[in-house]
Coordinates of C-alpha atoms and ligand atoms in Angstrom, one line a residue:
M1 CA -13.4 -27.1 -5.8
K2 CA -10.3 -27.1 -8.0
F3 CA -7.5 -24.6 -7.7
I4 CA -4.2 -23.9 -9.6
L5 CA -1.1 -22.7 -7.8
F6 CA 1.8 -21.1 -9.5
N7 CA 5.4 -20.1 -8.4
A8 CA 5.6 -22.9 -5.8
R9 CA 9.0 -22.7 -4.2
E10 CA 10.9 -25.5 -2.6
D11 CA 10.6 -23.9 0.9
E12 CA 6.7 -23.7 0.6
K13 CA 6.2 -27.3 -0.3
E14 CA 5.7 -28.5 3.3
A15 CA 3.1 -25.8 4.0
I16 CA 1.2 -26.6 0.7
A17 CA 1.2 -30.3 1.7
S18 CA -0.1 -29.6 5.1
Y19 CA -3.0 -27.5 3.7
Q20 CA -3.8 -30.3 1.3
K21 CA -3.9 -32.7 4.2
Q22 CA -6.4 -30.4 6.1
H23 CA -8.6 -30.0 2.9
P24 CA -8.6 -33.2 0.9
E25 CA -11.8 -32.0 -0.7
I26 CA -9.8 -29.4 -2.7
E27 CA -8.1 -30.5 -5.9
L28 CA -4.9 -28.5 -6.2
D29 CA -2.6 -28.5 -9.2
I30 CA 0.8 -27.1 -8.4
Y31 CA 3.4 -25.6 -10.7
N32 CA 6.8 -24.2 -9.9
D33 CA 6.8 -21.8 -12.9
D34 CA 6.0 -18.2 -13.1
I35 CA 2.9 -17.4 -15.2
T36 CA 4.3 -16.4 -18.7
E37 CA 3.1 -16.5 -22.3
E38 CA 4.3 -20.1 -22.4
T39 CA 3.1 -21.4 -19.1
M40 CA -0.3 -19.7 -19.1
S41 CA -1.6 -22.7 -21.0
Y42 CA -1.7 -24.6 -17.7
I43 CA -4.8 -22.5 -16.9
K44 CA -7.6 -24.6 -18.2
E45 CA -11.3 -25.0 -17.8
G46 CA -12.3 -26.4 -14.4
Y47 CA -10.3 -24.2 -12.0
D48 CA -12.3 -22.0 -9.6
G49 CA -9.3 -20.2 -8.1
I50 CA -5.7 -19.3 -8.7
I51 CA -3.0 -18.8 -6.0
V52 CA 0.3 -17.1 -7.0
V53 CA 3.2 -15.1 -5.6
Q54 CA 4.9 -13.6 -8.6
V55 CA 7.2 -10.6 -8.9
A56 CA 7.6 -10.7 -12.7
E57 CA 4.6 -9.1 -14.5
I58 CA 1.8 -11.5 -15.4
P59 CA 0.9 -11.1 -19.1
E60 CA -2.5 -9.4 -19.7
A61 CA -3.5 -12.4 -21.8
A62 CA -3.1 -14.7 -18.8
Y63 CA -5.5 -12.6 -16.7
R64 CA -8.0 -12.7 -19.6
L65 CA -7.5 -16.5 -19.9
M66 CA -8.3 -16.9 -16.2
K67 CA -11.6 -15.2 -16.7
E68 CA -12.4 -17.2 -19.9
E69 CA -11.7 -20.5 -18.1
G70 CA -13.9 -19.6 -15.2
I71 CA -11.5 -18.5 -12.4
K72 CA -13.4 -16.5 -9.8
V73 CA -10.8 -15.7 -7.2
F74 CA -7.1 -14.7 -7.4
A75 CA -4.9 -14.9 -4.3
T76 CA -1.4 -13.9 -3.6
R77 CA 0.8 -15.6 -1.0
S78 CA 2.2 -12.2 0.1
A79 CA 1.2 -9.0 1.8
G80 CA 2.4 -6.8 -1.1
F81 CA 0.3 -6.7 -4.3
D82 CA 1.8 -3.8 -6.3
M83 CA 3.0 -6.4 -8.9
Y84 CA -0.5 -7.4 -10.0
N85 CA -2.9 -5.7 -12.5
L86 CA -5.7 -5.0 -10.0
K87 CA -7.4 -2.7 -12.5
L88 CA -7.8 -5.6 -15.0
L89 CA -8.8 -8.1 -12.3
K90 CA -11.6 -5.7 -11.3
E91 CA -12.6 -5.2 -14.9
L92 CA -12.8 -9.0 -15.3
G93 CA -14.8 -9.4 -12.1
I94 CA -12.2 -11.6 -10.4
R95 CA -12.0 -11.2 -6.7
F96 CA -8.6 -10.7 -4.9
V97 CA -7.1 -12.0 -1.7
R98 CA -3.8 -11.1 -0.1
V99 CA -2.2 -11.9 3.3
P100 CA -1.6 -8.6 5.1
V101 CA -0.6 -10.1 8.4
Y102 CA 1.1 -13.5 8.6
S103 CA 3.6 -13.3 11.4
P104 CA 4.8 -9.9 12.8
F105 CA 7.0 -12.0 15.1
A106 CA 9.2 -13.2 12.3
I107 CA 10.2 -9.8 11.1
S108 CA 10.5 -8.4 14.6
E109 CA 12.8 -11.2 15.8
F110 CA 15.0 -10.6 12.8
A111 CA 15.2 -6.8 13.4
F112 CA 16.1 -7.5 17.1
A113 CA 18.7 -10.2 16.2
S114 CA 20.4 -7.9 13.7
S115 CA 20.6 -5.1 16.2
M116 CA 22.1 -7.4 18.9
Y117 CA 24.7 -8.5 16.3
F118 CA 26.1 -5.0 16.2
S119 CA 25.2 -4.0 19.7
R120 CA 27.4 -6.8 21.1
D121 CA 30.1 -6.1 18.5
I122 CA 29.8 -9.6 17.1
D123 CA 31.0 -8.2 13.7
I124 CA 34.3 -7.0 15.1
I125 CA 34.8 -10.1 17.4
Q126 CA 34.3 -12.3 14.3
N127 CA 36.8 -10.4 12.3
N128 CA 39.4 -10.5 15.1
V129 CA 38.9 -14.2 15.7
K130 CA 39.3 -15.1 12.0
E131 CA 42.8 -13.4 12.3
G132 CA 43.7 -15.3 15.5
D133 CA 43.2 -12.2 17.6
F134 CA 41.6 -13.3 20.9
V135 CA 42.6 -10.2 23.0
L136 CA 40.1 -8.4 25.2
K137 CA 40.3 -4.7 24.3
K138 CA 38.3 -1.5 24.2
S139 CA 37.1 -2.0 20.6
I140 CA 35.1 -5.1 21.7
T141 CA 33.9 -3.7 25.1
S142 CA 30.2 -3.7 24.3
T143 CA 27.4 -1.7 25.9
E144 CA 24.2 -3.3 27.2
I145 CA 21.0 -2.7 25.4
R146 CA 19.1 -1.8 28.7
D147 CA 21.2 1.4 28.8
K148 CA 20.1 2.4 25.3
T149 CA 17.3 4.3 23.6
V150 CA 15.6 2.4 20.8
G151 CA 13.6 4.3 18.2
I152 CA 10.8 2.6 16.3
I153 CA 9.5 4.3 13.1
G154 CA 6.1 2.9 12.2
T155 CA 4.3 1.4 15.1
G156 CA 1.9 -0.9 13.4
H157 CA 1.8 -4.7 13.6
I158 CA 5.5 -5.3 13.2
G159 CA 6.8 -2.1 14.8
R160 CA 4.8 -2.8 18.0
Q161 CA 6.2 -6.3 18.3
T162 CA 9.7 -5.1 17.7
A163 CA 9.2 -2.4 20.4
Q164 CA 8.0 -5.1 22.8
L165 CA 11.2 -7.2 22.2
F166 CA 13.4 -4.2 23.0
K167 CA 11.2 -3.2 25.9
N168 CA 11.7 -6.7 27.4
T169 CA 15.5 -5.9 27.6
G170 CA 14.8 -2.9 29.7
A171 CA 15.8 -0.4 27.0
N172 CA 14.1 3.0 26.7
V173 CA 11.8 2.6 23.7
I174 CA 10.5 5.6 21.8
G175 CA 8.4 5.7 18.6
Y176 CA 7.3 7.9 15.8
D177 CA 4.2 7.2 13.6
L178 CA 2.1 9.4 11.4
Y179 CA -0.9 7.9 13.2
P180 CA 0.0 7.1 16.8
N181 CA -2.0 4.2 18.2
K182 CA -3.2 3.2 21.7
E183 CA -1.7 -0.3 21.6
A184 CA 1.8 1.1 21.0
E185 CA 1.4 3.7 23.8
N186 CA 1.5 0.8 26.3
I187 CA 4.9 -0.2 25.1
L188 CA 6.8 3.0 24.0
T189 CA 6.8 6.8 24.3
Y190 CA 5.9 8.7 21.2
V191 CA 8.0 11.6 20.1
S192 CA 6.6 14.2 17.7
S193 CA 9.1 14.0 14.8
V194 CA 11.5 11.7 13.0
E195 CA 14.3 14.2 13.7
E196 CA 13.6 14.1 17.5
L197 CA 13.7 10.3 17.3
V198 CA 16.9 10.2 15.4
E199 CA 18.7 12.6 17.8
Q200 CA 17.8 10.5 20.8
S201 CA 18.2 6.9 19.5
D202 CA 21.1 4.5 19.7
I203 CA 19.2 1.9 17.6
I204 CA 16.6 2.7 15.1
S205 CA 14.3 0.1 13.6
L206 CA 12.2 1.0 10.5
H207 CA 8.7 -0.5 10.2
A208 CA 6.8 2.0 8.0
P209 CA 5.5 1.2 4.5
A210 CA 7.0 2.8 1.4
T211 CA 5.1 5.9 0.5
E212 CA 5.8 8.9 -1.7
E213 CA 6.3 11.1 1.4
N214 CA 8.8 8.9 3.1
Y215 CA 10.9 8.2 0.0
H216 CA 14.6 8.5 1.2
L217 CA 13.4 9.5 4.7
F218 CA 16.9 8.6 5.8
N219 CA 19.0 11.0 3.7
K220 CA 22.2 12.9 4.2
A221 CA 20.5 15.6 6.3
L222 CA 19.0 13.1 8.7
F223 CA 22.2 11.0 9.1
E224 CA 23.9 14.3 10.1
R225 CA 21.6 14.5 13.1
A226 CA 22.2 10.9 14.2
K227 CA 24.4 9.8 17.1
N228 CA 27.7 8.3 15.9
N229 CA 26.9 5.0 17.7
L230 CA 23.6 4.6 15.8
I231 CA 22.7 1.1 14.5
L232 CA 20.1 1.4 11.8
I233 CA 17.9 -1.6 11.0
N234 CA 15.7 -1.6 7.8
T235 CA 13.4 -4.6 7.5
A236 CA 10.6 -2.4 6.1
R237 CA 11.2 -1.1 2.5
G238 CA 14.4 -0.2 0.7
S239 CA 13.1 3.2 -0.5
L240 CA 13.0 4.6 3.1
V241 CA 16.8 4.8 3.0
D242 CA 19.0 6.7 0.6
T243 CA 21.6 3.9 0.3
E244 CA 24.5 6.2 -0.9
A245 CA 23.9 8.6 2.0
L246 CA 23.9 5.6 4.3
L247 CA 27.2 4.3 2.9
D248 CA 28.7 7.8 3.2
A249 CA 27.5 8.1 6.8
L250 CA 29.2 4.8 7.7
D251 CA 32.4 5.8 5.9
N252 CA 32.5 9.2 7.7
N253 CA 31.8 7.4 11.0
Q254 CA 28.6 9.4 11.4
I255 CA 26.9 6.1 12.5
R256 CA 28.1 2.8 13.8
A257 CA 26.4 0.1 11.6
A258 CA 23.4 -0.9 9.6
A259 CA 21.4 -4.1 9.0
I260 CA 19.7 -3.9 5.6
D261 CA 17.1 -6.6 4.8
T262 CA 15.4 -4.4 2.2
Y263 CA 17.5 -2.6 -0.4
E264 CA 15.9 0.0 -2.7
F265 CA 16.9 -1.7 -5.9
E266 CA 16.7 -5.3 -4.8
G267 CA 14.3 -6.4 -7.5
P268 CA 16.8 -8.2 -9.9
Y269 CA 18.4 -10.2 -7.0
I270 CA 15.8 -11.4 -4.6
N271 CA 15.4 -15.2 -4.5
K272 CA 18.0 -15.6 -7.3
K273 CA 21.5 -17.1 -7.3
V274 CA 23.8 -14.4 -8.9
A275 CA 27.6 -14.4 -9.6
L276 CA 29.0 -11.4 -7.8
E277 CA 30.9 -10.4 -10.9
D278 CA 27.6 -10.1 -12.8
I279 CA 26.2 -7.5 -10.5
T280 CA 26.5 -4.1 -12.2
D281 CA 24.7 -2.0 -9.5
K282 CA 27.7 -0.2 -8.0
V283 CA 25.8 1.0 -4.9
F284 CA 24.7 -2.6 -4.2
L285 CA 28.3 -3.9 -4.5
R286 CA 29.5 -1.2 -2.1
L287 CA 26.7 -2.2 0.3
L288 CA 27.5 -5.9 0.0
K289 CA 31.2 -5.4 0.7
H290 CA 30.8 -2.9 3.6
N291 CA 32.1 -4.5 6.8
R292 CA 29.6 -2.5 8.9
I293 CA 26.6 -3.6 7.0
L294 CA 24.8 -6.8 7.6
Y295 CA 22.9 -7.4 4.4
S296 CA 20.2 -10.0 4.1
P297 CA 18.1 -10.5 0.9
H298 CA 14.5 -9.7 2.1
V299 CA 14.4 -12.7 4.4
A300 CA 13.2 -11.2 7.7
F301 CA 9.8 -12.8 7.2
H302 CA 11.2 -16.2 6.4
T303 CA 10.2 -18.5 9.2
N304 CA 8.2 -21.8 9.0
T305 CA 5.3 -20.1 10.8
A306 CA 5.2 -17.2 8.3
L307 CA 5.4 -19.5 5.3
E308 CA 2.6 -21.7 6.7
N309 CA 0.4 -18.7 7.3
L310 CA 1.1 -17.2 3.9
V311 CA 0.2 -20.4 2.1
H312 CA -2.7 -21.4 4.2
I313 CA -4.4 -18.0 4.5
A314 CA -4.1 -17.4 0.7
I315 CA -5.5 -20.8 -0.3
D316 CA -8.1 -20.7 2.4
G317 CA -9.2 -17.2 1.4
V318 CA -10.1 -18.5 -2.1
R319 CA -12.0 -21.5 -0.6
R320 CA -14.0 -19.3 1.8
I321 CA -14.9 -16.7 -0.8
L322 CA -16.2 -19.5 -3.0
L323 CA -18.3 -20.8 -0.1
G324 CA -19.8 -17.3 0.3
E325 CA -18.0 -16.4 3.5
E326 CA -16.8 -12.9 4.3
V327 CA -13.0 -13.0 4.2
E328 CA -10.9 -10.3 6.0
E329 CA -8.0 -10.8 3.6
E330 CA -10.1 -9.9 0.5
L331 CA -9.1 -6.6 -1.0
I332 CA -12.3 -5.1 -2.4
L333 CA -11.2 -3.7 -5.8
D334 CA -12.6 -0.3 -6.6
Ligands
NAD1 P1 1.3 -1.8 9.4 O1 0.4 -1.3 8.4 O2 0.7 -2.7 10.5 O3 2.1 -0.6 10.2 C1 2.7 0.4 9.5 C2 2.7 1.6 10.4 O4 3.5 2.6 9.7 C3 1.3 2.2 10.6 O5 1.1 2.4 12.0 C4 1.4 3.6 9.8 O6 0.6 4.6 10.5 C5 2.8 3.9 9.9 N1 3.3 4.8 8.9 C6 2.9 5.0 7.6 N2 3.6 6.0 7.0 C7 4.5 6.4 8.0 C8 5.5 7.4 7.9 N3 5.8 8.1 6.8 N4 6.2 7.6 9.1 C9 5.9 6.9 10.2 N5 5.0 6.0 10.3 C10 4.3 5.7 9.2 O7 2.4 -2.6 8.6 P2 3.3 -3.8 9.2 O8 2.6 -5.1 8.8 O9 3.8 -3.5 10.5 O10 4.6 -3.7 8.1 C11 5.5 -2.7 8.3 C12 6.6 -2.8 7.2 O11 7.3 -4.0 7.1 C13 6.0 -2.6 5.8 O12 6.8 -1.7 5.0 C14 6.1 -4.0 5.1 O13 6.2 -3.9 3.7 C15 7.4 -4.5 5.8 N6 7.6 -5.9 5.7 C16 8.8 -6.4 5.5 C17 9.0 -7.8 5.5 C18 10.4 -8.4 5.3 O14 10.5 -9.6 5.1 N7 11.5 -7.6 5.4 C19 7.9 -8.7 5.6 C20 6.7 -8.1 5.9 C21 6.5 -6.7 5.9

């Protein structure tokens, strides 16, 4: 079998090499580039499968070239796939693999760590220390997480794992999900609305996907219901939070702090080096400069385990489909 892999990042190289070691029978040609009008010429006869992870749109001609050159399976090294032309892949009869679960622990740990950062006032302590202020005082007298209520919105793979981490501290963990599930019931207590969860929680961690119905779920009205010590963690999707309403809620001391790993208009910045003076998005600049926001550029997933799983599961999905096996990660295009 012969595969072509695009968009190889420096941080994925180790995982790609370890897959190659496990499967020396597979010939793998690796390119760092995105697939563009210029680079699509790398797709030549002889490849059976293609593995990508590309945010920028892939030209339609490139999809057609894949088919002409004999590619049968297309895999993405990601859970999300809204950036690909699935309609065209279906029309061309190319099968599609993605990696829906690669390490819930990675994202949960990040959500937990971010909440501890604010919960133990590390932001304030750091600012004080940088100014030579080593005095013990009320503003850095923290509370312990075991005395708090933690609300989890979205109790799927990642939400449940996050709930478990908080549960281990002795915190009271509550949850809200459109479709409550049995596994989560062993860890948390479900409440019947987002409003109820917001009114009770000292920490809220978001783990629901972006849908039309939860667009700007956290808006001005919901922030008004929040406790003023609330720490909001968003490692899910940016569109769940109205960022301007969040910034206003922080400025009006309606909530304590926020850790934002997913920002609603992050597209132009993710995985890029950008000069701050070139950023024109005023809301993003306000967010970056806010001293009670811990911003991270969509990195919650970024552990060596997650990278290895993303790379291995995507490539192996292609291999196994070609061998005629049933692959759980295949998305049947219809
Ligand atoms: P999952 O499908 O296992 O769980 C999602 C849960 O959300 C489900 O139980 C579903 O019923 C629930 N849900 C859907 N709509 C809801 C709503 N409006 N209100 C409440 N609950 C709702 O998904 P997962 O693998 O746990 O992923 C959760 C989120 O984490 C997704 O948004 C995903 O995109 C995001 N994610 C972020 C990163 C990162 O690096 N920051 C990495 C991977 C995944």
